[in-house]
Amino acid sequence: MASTSSETACKSQKRDDYISWDEWHMGIAILSAQRSKDPVFQVGACVVNEENKIMGVGYNGMPLNCPDDKMSWGKEGAILDTKKYFVCHAEMNAITFRNCASLKGCRIYQTFFPCNECAKMIIQSKIVKVIYLHHTKQDRDEYKASKMMLEEADIEVVKYDELKGNKHKEITLKFA
């Protein structure tokens, strides 16, 4: 059966409803957050180079060889009975388990604004841009310190909603 000229025209043109690089990278960060076993706060991060290649991904979880079913995930109680001193943040894991020698010039997409400890890791790894989805704790000192350090280090910080060209608000994954 011969194809019509309109069918041929459709197949010879690229589709225009594909996701942007920013949407894809933030989508990877969001998907990575789903690996977290934290019952309250799932965070994901995706580090990308200038060519839009993924250099590392991470999510918040317990350190290697520390069984996450034996460690506390709580937020209340004595400090050693909480997760505070134990959980590795998504940014830490994305930077530590990167697949390249250097992250110089890269940008990091993350589901939440980085804390002061992660800001230090971002600065030390020479990442040049932070794109975050949510910032729910601006009033806490560790986030004020983070903002100050990132500004002093001349790292560009952008809220994801402020990026141009993001057409999609929801991406659905289907495993069928």
C-alpha positions as protocol buffer text, in pm:
chain_id: "A"
residue {
  index: 1
  type: MET
  ca { x: 0 y: 0 z: 0 }
}
residue {
  index: 2
  type: ALA
  ca { x: 139 y: 336 z: -101 }
}
residue {
  index: 3
  type: SER
  ca { x: 167 y: 611 z: 160 }
}
residue {
  index: 4
  type: THR
  ca { x: -4 y: 944 z: 107 }
}
residue {
  index: 5
  type: SER
  ca { x: 192 y: 1264 z: 79 }
}
residue {
  index: 6
  type: SER
  ca { x: 61 y: 1383 z: 419 }
}
residue {
  index: 7
  type: GLU
  ca { x: 187 y: 1062 z: 588 }
}
residue {
  index: 8
  type: THR
  ca { x: 527 y: 1107 z: 425 }
}
residue {
  index: 9
  type: ALA
  ca { x: 540 y: 1471 z: 536 }
}
residue {
  index: 10
  type: CYS
  ca { x: 459 y: 1374 z: 896 }
}
residue {
  index: 11
  type: LYS
  ca { x: 730 y: 1109 z: 908 }
}
residue {
  index: 12
  type: SER
  ca { x: 993 y: 1340 z: 761 }
}
residue {
  index: 13
  type: GLN
  ca { x: 947 y: 1606 z: 1031 }
}
residue {
  index: 14
  type: LYS
  ca { x: 1070 y: 1579 z: 1386 }
}
residue {
  index: 15
  type: ARG
  ca { x: 810 y: 1594 z: 1658 }
}
residue {
  index: 16
  type: ASP
  ca { x: 790 y: 1916 z: 1854 }
}
residue {
  index: 17
  type: ASP
  ca { x: 658 y: 1788 z: 2187 }
}
residue {
  index: 18
  type: TYR
  ca { x: 988 y: 1648 z: 2314 }
}
residue {
  index: 19
  type: ILE
  ca { x: 1121 y: 1756 z: 2655 }
}
residue {
  index: 20
  type: SER
  ca { x: 1394 y: 2017 z: 2689 }
}
residue {
  index: 21
  type: TRP
  ca { x: 1741 y: 1943 z: 2829 }
}
residue {
  index: 22
  type: ASP
  ca { x: 1641 y: 2115 z: 3153 }
}
residue {
  index: 23
  type: GLU
  ca { x: 1324 y: 1905 z: 3179 }
}
residue {
  index: 24
  type: TRP
  ca { x: 1518 y: 1586 z: 3114 }
}
residue {
  index: 25
  type: HIS
  ca { x: 1788 y: 1662 z: 3370 }
}
residue {
  index: 26
  type: MET
  ca { x: 1542 y: 1773 z: 3638 }
}
residue {
  index: 27
  type: GLY
  ca { x: 1336 y: 1464 z: 3554 }
}
residue {
  index: 28
  type: ILE
  ca { x: 1644 y: 1248 z: 3624 }
}
residue {
  index: 29
  type: ALA
  ca { x: 1686 y: 1425 z: 3960 }
}
residue {
  index: 30
  type: ILE
  ca { x: 1319 y: 1368 z: 4045 }
}
residue {
  index: 31
  type: LEU
  ca { x: 1338 y: 1003 z: 3941 }
}
residue {
  index: 32
  type: SER
  ca { x: 1660 y: 957 z: 4142 }
}
residue {
  index: 33
  type: ALA
  ca { x: 1482 y: 1090 z: 4451 }
}
residue {
  index: 34
  type: GLN
  ca { x: 1245 y: 794 z: 4425 }
}
residue {
  index: 35
  type: ARG
  ca { x: 1538 y: 565 z: 4519 }
}
residue {
  index: 36
  type: SER
  ca { x: 1557 y: 726 z: 4864 }
}
residue {
  index: 37
  type: LYS
  ca { x: 1428 y: 521 z: 5155 }
}
residue {
  index: 38
  type: ASP
  ca { x: 1376 y: 830 z: 5370 }
}
residue {
  index: 39
  type: PRO
  ca { x: 1012 y: 820 z: 5485 }
}
residue {
  index: 40
  type: VAL
  ca { x: 976 y: 1201 z: 5489 }
}
residue {
  index: 41
  type: PHE
  ca { x: 1222 y: 1374 z: 5258 }
}
residue {
  index: 42
  type: GLN
  ca { x: 1328 y: 1225 z: 4922 }
}
residue {
  index: 43
  type: VAL
  ca { x: 1592 y: 1428 z: 4740 }
}
residue {
  index: 44
  type: GLY
  ca { x: 1757 y: 1370 z: 4402 }
}
residue {
  index: 45
  type: ALA
  ca { x: 2042 y: 1533 z: 4211 }
}
residue {
  index: 46
  type: CYS
  ca { x: 2181 y: 1512 z: 3858 }
}
residue {
  index: 47
  type: VAL
  ca { x: 2517 y: 1663 z: 3754 }
}
residue {
  index: 48
  type: VAL
  ca { x: 2551 y: 1754 z: 3386 }
}
residue {
  index: 49
  type: ASN
  ca { x: 2841 y: 1884 z: 3180 }
}
residue {
  index: 50
  type: GLU
  ca { x: 2843 y: 2153 z: 2909 }
}
residue {
  index: 51
  type: GLU
  ca { x: 2747 y: 1893 z: 2645 }
}
residue {
  index: 52
  type: ASN
  ca { x: 2436 y: 1788 z: 2844 }
}
residue {
  index: 53
  type: LYS
  ca { x: 2595 y: 1455 z: 2934 }
}
residue {
  index: 54
  type: ILE
  ca { x: 2512 y: 1318 z: 3277 }
}
residue {
  index: 55
  type: MET
  ca { x: 2822 y: 1304 z: 3497 }
}
residue {
  index: 56
  type: GLY
  ca { x: 2658 y: 1181 z: 3817 }
}
residue {
  index: 57
  type: VAL
  ca { x: 2328 y: 1115 z: 3990 }
}
residue {
  index: 58
  type: GLY
  ca { x: 2244 y: 1074 z: 4355 }
}
residue {
  index: 59
  type: TYR
  ca { x: 1972 y: 1053 z: 4616 }
}
residue {
  index: 60
  type: ASN
  ca { x: 1967 y: 1086 z: 4993 }
}
residue {
  index: 61
  type: GLY
  ca { x: 2046 y: 763 z: 5176 }
}
residue {
  index: 62
  type: MET
  ca { x: 2271 y: 591 z: 5427 }
}
residue {
  index: 63
  type: PRO
  ca { x: 2646 y: 556 z: 5359 }
}
residue {
  index: 64
  type: LEU
  ca { x: 2779 y: 248 z: 5184 }
}
residue {
  index: 65
  type: ASN
  ca { x: 2792 y: -61 z: 5405 }
}
residue {
  index: 66
  type: CYS
  ca { x: 2568 y: 100 z: 5669 }
}
residue {
  index: 67
  type: PRO
  ca { x: 2251 y: -110 z: 5658 }
}
residue {
  index: 68
  type: ASP
  ca { x: 1960 y: 125 z: 5604 }
}
residue {
  index: 69
  type: ASP
  ca { x: 1726 y: -106 z: 5793 }
}
residue {
  index: 70
  type: LYS
  ca { x: 1944 y: -80 z: 6107 }
}
residue {
  index: 71
  type: MET
  ca { x: 1993 y: 298 z: 6096 }
}
residue {
  index: 72
  type: SER
  ca { x: 1735 y: 545 z: 6223 }
}
residue {
  index: 73
  type: TRP
  ca { x: 1536 y: 744 z: 5971 }
}
residue {
  index: 74
  type: GLY
  ca { x: 1370 y: 955 z: 6242 }
}
residue {
  index: 75
  type: LYS
  ca { x: 1388 y: 1330 z: 6291 }
}
residue {
  index: 76
  type: GLU
  ca { x: 1295 y: 1345 z: 6660 }
}
residue {
  index: 77
  type: GLY
  ca { x: 1472 y: 1227 z: 6975 }
}
residue {
  index: 78
  type: ALA
  ca { x: 1834 y: 1206 z: 7082 }
}
residue {
  index: 79
  type: ILE
  ca { x: 2059 y: 1319 z: 6796 }
}
residue {
  index: 80
  type: LEU
  ca { x: 2225 y: 976 z: 6757 }
}
residue {
  index: 81
  type: ASP
  ca { x: 1879 y: 822 z: 6730 }
}
residue {
  index: 82
  type: THR
  ca { x: 1796 y: 1038 z: 6427 }
}
residue {
  index: 83
  type: LYS
  ca { x: 1917 y: 1044 z: 6069 }
}
residue {
  index: 84
  type: LYS
  ca { x: 2085 y: 1386 z: 6099 }
}
residue {
  index: 85
  type: TYR
  ca { x: 2445 y: 1270 z: 6133 }
}
residue {
  index: 86
  type: PHE
  ca { x: 2412 y: 964 z: 5913 }
}
residue {
  index: 87
  type: VAL
  ca { x: 2229 y: 1032 z: 5585 }
}
residue {
  index: 88
  type: CYS
  ca { x: 2436 y: 1121 z: 5281 }
}
residue {
  index: 89
  type: HIS
  ca { x: 2265 y: 1395 z: 5081 }
}
residue {
  index: 90
  type: ALA
  ca { x: 2180 y: 1358 z: 4713 }
}
residue {
  index: 91
  type: GLU
  ca { x: 2437 y: 1617 z: 4607 }
}
residue {
  index: 92
  type: MET
  ca { x: 2711 y: 1439 z: 4803 }
}
residue {
  index: 93
  type: ASN
  ca { x: 2629 y: 1110 z: 4633 }
}
residue {
  index: 94
  type: ALA
  ca { x: 2607 y: 1263 z: 4284 }
}
residue {
  index: 95
  type: ILE
  ca { x: 2945 y: 1432 z: 4331 }
}
residue {
  index: 96
  type: THR
  ca { x: 3117 y: 1141 z: 4506 }
}
residue {
  index: 97
  type: PHE
  ca { x: 2997 y: 874 z: 4263 }
}
residue {
  index: 98
  type: ARG
  ca { x: 3052 y: 1080 z: 3946 }
}
residue {
  index: 99
  type: ASN
  ca { x: 3164 y: 903 z: 3630 }
}
residue {
  index: 100
  type: CYS
  ca { x: 3439 y: 1148 z: 3534 }
}
residue {
  index: 101
  type: ALA
  ca { x: 3760 y: 1292 z: 3676 }
}
residue {
  index: 102
  type: SER
  ca { x: 3638 y: 1649 z: 3718 }
}
residue {
  index: 103
  type: LEU
  ca { x: 3304 y: 1831 z: 3748 }
}
residue {
  index: 104
  type: LYS
  ca { x: 3461 y: 2166 z: 3658 }
}
residue {
  index: 105
  type: GLY
  ca { x: 3212 y: 2372 z: 3457 }
}
residue {
  index: 106
  type: CYS
  ca { x: 2919 y: 2138 z: 3525 }
}
residue {
  index: 107
  type: ARG
  ca { x: 2575 y: 2227 z: 3653 }
}
residue {
  index: 108
  type: ILE
  ca { x: 2368 y: 2039 z: 3909 }
}
residue {
  index: 109
  type: TYR
  ca { x: 1993 y: 1986 z: 3897 }
}
residue {
  index: 110
  type: GLN
  ca { x: 1842 y: 1907 z: 4234 }
}
residue {
  index: 111
  type: THR
  ca { x: 1499 y: 1866 z: 4378 }
}
residue {
  index: 112
  type: PHE
  ca { x: 1575 y: 2091 z: 4679 }
}
residue {
  index: 113
  type: PHE
  ca { x: 1803 y: 2388 z: 4747 }
}
residue {
  index: 114
  type: PRO
  ca { x: 2138 y: 2266 z: 4885 }
}
residue {
  index: 115
  type: CYS
  ca { x: 2225 y: 2287 z: 5254 }
}
residue {
  index: 116
  type: ASN
  ca { x: 2553 y: 2445 z: 5369 }
}
residue {
  index: 117
  type: GLU
  ca { x: 2744 y: 2114 z: 5363 }
}
residue {
  index: 118
  type: CYS
  ca { x: 2633 y: 2034 z: 5009 }
}
residue {
  index: 119
  type: ALA
  ca { x: 2704 y: 2392 z: 4899 }
}
residue {
  index: 120
  type: LYS
  ca { x: 3065 y: 2340 z: 5012 }
}
residue {
  index: 121
  type: MET
  ca { x: 3089 y: 2020 z: 4807 }
}
residue {
  index: 122
  type: ILE
  ca { x: 2938 y: 2196 z: 4504 }
}
residue {
  index: 123
  type: ILE
  ca { x: 3187 y: 2481 z: 4536 }
}
residue {
  index: 124
  type: GLN
  ca { x: 3486 y: 2250 z: 4588 }
}
residue {
  index: 125
  type: SER
  ca { x: 3392 y: 2038 z: 4285 }
}
residue {
  index: 126
  type: LYS
  ca { x: 3389 y: 2353 z: 4063 }
}
residue {
  index: 127
  type: ILE
  ca { x: 3026 y: 2316 z: 3959 }
}
residue {
  index: 128
  type: VAL
  ca { x: 2921 y: 2652 z: 3813 }
}
residue {
  index: 129
  type: LYS
  ca { x: 2541 y: 2641 z: 3825 }
}
residue {
  index: 130
  type: VAL
  ca { x: 2276 y: 2508 z: 4065 }
}
residue {
  index: 131
  type: ILE
  ca { x: 1920 y: 2453 z: 3939 }
}
residue {
  index: 132
  type: TYR
  ca { x: 1679 y: 2363 z: 4215 }
}
residue {
  index: 133
  type: LEU
  ca { x: 1310 y: 2275 z: 4220 }
}
residue {
  index: 134
  type: HIS
  ca { x: 1203 y: 2357 z: 4579 }
}
residue {
  index: 135
  type: HIS
  ca { x: 1334 y: 2572 z: 4862 }
}
residue {
  index: 136
  type: THR
  ca { x: 1121 y: 2511 z: 5168 }
}
residue {
  index: 137
  type: LYS
  ca { x: 1366 y: 2604 z: 5445 }
}
residue {
  index: 138
  type: GLN
  ca { x: 1500 y: 2950 z: 5349 }
}
residue {
  index: 139
  type: ASP
  ca { x: 1469 y: 3074 z: 5707 }
}
residue {
  index: 140
  type: ARG
  ca { x: 1713 y: 2816 z: 5851 }
}
residue {
  index: 141
  type: ASP
  ca { x: 2074 y: 2916 z: 5910 }
}
residue {
  index: 142
  type: GLU
  ca { x: 2227 y: 2630 z: 5710 }
}
residue {
  index: 143
  type: TYR
  ca { x: 2040 y: 2748 z: 5399 }
}
residue {
  index: 144
  type: LYS
  ca { x: 2127 y: 3112 z: 5460 }
}
residue {
  index: 145
  type: ALA
  ca { x: 2492 y: 3004 z: 5487 }
}
residue {
  index: 146
  type: SER
  ca { x: 2457 y: 2800 z: 5169 }
}
residue {
  index: 147
  type: LYS
  ca { x: 2317 y: 3099 z: 4980 }
}
residue {
  index: 148
  type: MET
  ca { x: 2599 y: 3321 z: 5108 }
}
residue {
  index: 149
  type: MET
  ca { x: 2872 y: 3075 z: 5007 }
}
residue {
  index: 150
  type: LEU
  ca { x: 2726 y: 3011 z: 4662 }
}
residue {
  index: 151
  type: GLU
  ca { x: 2701 y: 3386 z: 4600 }
}
residue {
  index: 152
  type: GLU
  ca { x: 3058 y: 3448 z: 4721 }
}
residue {
  index: 153
  type: ALA
  ca { x: 3186 y: 3164 z: 4502 }
}
residue {
  index: 154
  type: ASP
  ca { x: 3005 y: 3323 z: 4204 }
}
residue {
  index: 155
  type: ILE
  ca { x: 2797 y: 3013 z: 4137 }
}
residue {
  index: 156
  type: GLU
  ca { x: 2479 y: 3081 z: 3945 }
}
residue {
  index: 157
  type: VAL
  ca { x: 2169 y: 2964 z: 4136 }
}
residue {
  index: 158
  type: VAL
  ca { x: 1839 y: 2936 z: 3950 }
}
residue {
  index: 159
  type: LYS
  ca { x: 1498 y: 2817 z: 4058 }
}
residue {
  index: 160
  type: TYR
  ca { x: 1379 y: 2564 z: 3801 }
}
residue {
  index: 161
  type: ASP
  ca { x: 1052 y: 2751 z: 3743 }
}
residue {
  index: 162
  type: GLU
  ca { x: 1251 y: 3053 z: 3621 }
}
residue {
  index: 163
  type: LEU
  ca { x: 1418 y: 2864 z: 3334 }
}
residue {
  index: 164
  type: LYS
  ca { x: 1283 y: 2939 z: 2989 }
}
residue {
  index: 165
  type: GLY
  ca { x: 1151 y: 2679 z: 2748 }
}
residue {
  index: 166
  type: ASN
  ca { x: 1011 y: 2430 z: 2998 }
}
residue {
  index: 167
  type: LYS
  ca { x: 683 y: 2327 z: 2840 }
}
residue {
  index: 168
  type: HIS
  ca { x: 589 y: 2027 z: 3049 }
}
residue {
  index: 169
  type: LYS
  ca { x: 462 y: 2032 z: 3404 }
}
residue {
  index: 170
  type: GLU
  ca { x: 415 y: 1656 z: 3430 }
}
residue {
  index: 171
  type: ILE
  ca { x: 601 y: 1363 z: 3281 }
}
residue {
  index: 172
  type: THR
  ca { x: 452 y: 1016 z: 3314 }
}
residue {
  index: 173
  type: LEU
  ca { x: 664 y: 703 z: 3315 }
}
residue {
  index: 174
  type: LYS
  ca { x: 499 y: 385 z: 3194 }
}
residue {
  index: 175
  type: PHE
  ca { x: 662 y: 47 z: 3240 }
}
residue {
  index: 176
  type: ALA
  ca { x: 441 y: -141 z: 2999 }
}
